[in-house]
Coordinates of C-alpha atoms in Angstrom, one line a residue:
M275 CA -16.5 12.6 -8.4
N276 CA -16.5 8.8 -8.2
H277 CA -19.4 6.5 -9.1
L278 CA -20.4 3.1 -8.0
S279 CA -20.7 0.9 -11.0
T280 CA -19.1 -2.2 -12.5
S281 CA -15.7 -0.5 -12.1
L282 CA -14.5 2.1 -9.6
A283 CA -12.6 5.1 -10.8
L284 CA -9.8 6.1 -8.3
E285 CA -6.7 8.1 -9.0
R286 CA -4.6 5.5 -7.2
C287 CA -5.1 2.0 -5.8
P288 CA -5.1 2.3 -2.0
H289 CA -3.0 -0.9 -1.8
C290 CA -0.3 -0.7 -4.5
A291 CA -0.7 3.0 -5.4
V292 CA -0.7 2.3 -9.2
M293 CA -2.0 5.2 -11.2
Q294 CA -5.5 4.9 -12.7
P295 CA -6.0 1.4 -11.4
Q296 CA -8.5 -1.1 -13.0
L297 CA -10.8 -1.8 -10.1
A298 CA -13.4 -4.4 -11.1
R299 CA -16.5 -5.1 -9.1
I300 CA -16.7 -8.6 -7.7
T301 CA -19.8 -8.3 -5.5
E302 CA -22.3 -5.8 -4.2
R303 CA -24.9 -5.7 -1.4
E304 CA -27.5 -3.3 0.1
N305 CA -27.4 -2.6 3.8
R306 CA -30.3 -1.0 5.8
R307 CA -28.8 -1.3 9.3
R308 CA -28.3 1.7 11.7
G309 CA -30.6 4.0 9.8
G310 CA -28.4 4.0 6.8
H311 CA -29.6 2.7 3.5
R312 CA -26.5 2.1 1.4
R313 CA -25.4 0.0 -1.5
W314 CA -21.9 -1.4 -1.1
G315 CA -19.6 -2.6 -3.9
V316 CA -16.4 -4.7 -3.4
Y317 CA -13.8 -4.1 -6.1
E318 CA -10.5 -5.9 -6.9
C319 CA -7.4 -4.2 -8.2
L320 CA -6.3 -6.0 -11.3
A321 CA -2.7 -5.0 -10.7
C322 CA -2.2 -6.2 -7.1
G323 CA -5.4 -8.1 -6.2
G324 CA -6.2 -5.8 -3.3
L325 CA -9.8 -5.2 -2.4
V326 CA -11.5 -1.9 -2.1
V327 CA -15.0 -1.4 -0.6
A328 CA -17.1 1.6 -1.7
A329 CA -20.6 2.7 -0.8
M330 CA -23.4 5.0 -2.2
R331 CA -26.9 5.8 -1.1
A332 CA -29.3 3.1 -2.2
G333 CA -31.5 4.4 -5.0
D334 CA -29.1 7.2 -6.0
Q335 CA -29.3 7.2 -9.8
A336 CA -26.0 9.1 -10.1
Q337 CA -24.3 6.3 -8.0
V338 CA -22.0 8.8 -6.3
V339 CA -19.5 7.1 -4.0
L340 CA -19.8 8.4 -0.4
E341 CA -17.3 6.2 1.4
C342 CA -14.3 4.2 0.3
Y343 CA -12.1 1.8 2.3
P344 CA -9.1 1.8 2.4
T345 CA -8.8 5.5 1.8
P346 CA -6.9 6.2 -1.4
P347 CA -3.4 7.6 -0.8
T348 CA -3.1 11.4 -0.6
E349 CA -0.3 13.6 -1.9
L350 CA 2.9 13.7 0.1
S351 CA 3.3 16.6 2.5
D352 CA 5.4 19.6 1.3
A353 CA 7.0 19.5 4.8
I354 CA 9.1 16.6 3.5
P355 CA 12.2 18.0 1.8
A356 CA 12.2 17.8 -2.0
R357 CA 14.7 15.0 -2.5
P358 CA 13.3 12.4 -0.1
R359 CA 9.8 13.4 -1.1
E360 CA 10.6 12.6 -4.7
Y361 CA 12.1 9.2 -3.7
L362 CA 9.0 8.5 -1.7
R363 CA 6.7 9.4 -4.6
Q364 CA 8.6 7.1 -6.9
A365 CA 8.7 4.3 -4.3
R366 CA 4.9 4.6 -3.9
D367 CA 4.3 4.7 -7.7
L368 CA 6.4 1.6 -8.2
L369 CA 4.9 -0.7 -5.6
T370 CA 3.8 -3.1 -8.3
R371 CA 7.5 -3.4 -9.2
P372 CA 8.8 -4.2 -5.8
A373 CA 12.5 -4.4 -6.3
G374 CA 12.6 -0.9 -7.6
S375 CA 10.2 0.4 -5.0
I376 CA 12.3 -1.1 -2.1
T377 CA 15.4 0.5 -3.5
L378 CA 13.7 3.9 -3.8
A379 CA 12.3 3.6 -0.2
G380 CA 15.8 3.0 1.0
S381 CA 17.0 6.0 -1.0
A382 CA 14.2 8.1 0.7
V383 CA 15.4 7.0 4.1
D384 CA 19.0 7.7 3.2
A385 CA 18.0 11.2 2.0
M386 CA 16.0 12.0 5.1
L387 CA 18.8 11.0 7.4
K388 CA 21.2 13.2 5.4
E389 CA 18.8 16.1 5.8
K390 CA 19.2 15.6 9.5
G391 CA 23.0 15.7 9.2
L392 CA 23.6 12.0 9.4
K393 CA 25.8 11.4 6.4
E394 CA 28.6 9.0 7.6
G395 CA 28.5 5.2 7.4
R396 CA 26.1 2.7 6.0
L397 CA 22.3 3.1 6.1
Y398 CA 21.6 1.0 9.2
E399 CA 24.6 2.6 11.1
R400 CA 23.0 6.0 10.5
I401 CA 19.6 4.7 11.6
H402 CA 21.3 3.7 14.9
D403 CA 22.9 7.2 15.1
A404 CA 19.4 8.7 14.7
V405 CA 18.4 6.7 17.8
Q406 CA 21.4 8.0 19.7
Q407 CA 20.4 11.5 18.8
H408 CA 16.8 10.9 19.9
L409 CA 15.5 11.6 16.4
I410 CA 13.7 8.2 16.3
S411 CA 12.9 5.5 18.8
E412 CA 14.6 2.1 19.3
D413 CA 11.3 0.6 18.0
M414 CA 11.7 2.5 14.7
A415 CA 15.3 1.2 14.3
Q416 CA 14.0 -2.4 14.9
W417 CA 11.3 -1.8 12.3
A418 CA 13.9 -0.6 9.9
H419 CA 15.9 -3.8 10.3
Q420 CA 12.8 -6.0 9.9
V421 CA 11.7 -4.4 6.6
D422 CA 15.1 -4.9 4.9
L423 CA 15.5 -1.5 3.4
D424 CA 19.1 -2.0 2.2
P425 CA 19.0 -2.8 -1.6
N426 CA 22.6 -4.2 -1.2
D427 CA 21.4 -6.8 1.3
P428 CA 22.8 -10.1 0.1
R429 CA 19.4 -11.7 0.6
Y430 CA 18.2 -9.9 -2.5
T431 CA 21.1 -11.0 -4.7
E432 CA 22.0 -14.5 -3.6
E433 CA 21.4 -17.2 -6.2
G434 CA 18.2 -19.0 -5.5
S435 CA 16.8 -16.3 -3.2
S436 CA 13.2 -15.3 -3.5
P437 CA 12.5 -12.1 -5.5
A438 CA 11.2 -9.0 -3.8
T439 CA 7.4 -9.0 -3.3
I440 CA 4.7 -6.3 -3.3
E441 CA 4.1 -7.0 0.4
A442 CA 7.8 -6.4 1.1
A443 CA 7.7 -3.2 -0.9
Q444 CA 4.6 -2.0 1.0
R445 CA 6.4 -2.6 4.3
C446 CA 9.4 -0.7 3.2
F447 CA 7.3 2.2 1.9
A448 CA 5.2 2.3 5.1
F449 CA 8.4 2.6 7.2
A450 CA 9.8 5.3 5.0
L451 CA 6.6 7.3 5.0
T452 CA 6.3 7.0 8.8
L453 CA 9.9 8.2 9.2
A454 CA 9.0 11.2 7.0
E455 CA 6.0 11.9 9.3
M456 CA 8.2 11.7 12.4
L457 CA 11.2 13.7 11.1
F458 CA 9.4 16.4 9.1
V459 CA 5.6 16.4 9.0
L460 CA 4.8 16.2 12.7
P461 CA 7.4 18.8 13.7
S462 CA 6.0 21.1 11.0
R463 CA 2.5 20.7 12.3
V464 CA 3.7 21.4 15.9
S465 CA 5.4 24.6 14.7
Q466 CA 2.3 25.7 12.8
G467 CA 0.2 25.0 15.8
I468 CA 2.4 27.1 18.0
A469 CA 2.3 29.9 15.5
D470 CA -1.4 29.7 15.2
S471 CA -2.0 29.8 18.9
Q472 CA 0.1 32.9 19.5
P473 CA -2.0 35.8 20.9
R474 CA -3.0 38.3 18.2
A475 CA -1.6 41.8 18.6

């Protein structure tokens, strides 16, 4: 149970996903609008600088948090096969070390495509093959190219190039997680929905 005080106890930062983040309160305010009487706190992650907003009922001596934005990340779905799920978990946990996180997000995408039988060629060639097989849309392929998932991309290794950033790692992880949702999680939910809606004997 979380409490609204000078620091906010979350298992993970909603922005960088670091475990047991230090979230320090930078401001607070009471709000009585729309029939709700709440006290809001704004907290800053000392690892990534991301802001988290949390609320409790004003006057609540226990200071129990009722709302939190953004929502802290949840566990990865078991519908994602074990190998790509582990790469995704590590990519999420290393967002504050962006070069490693980007590499792991790329490995997660690679593993997901292999799970779908796309094993030949470079990563982006297989992403194109996924479009041809209607596993993903053209827009997803464009997104993949924009986030620069390939750790062997010369832009990351050229002398004088800018180092990977947390923002770049977040974009790569967001793409990889969305791909996992499309390839595994949503089909699993559809299959479960069909099974649940079957007439009972």
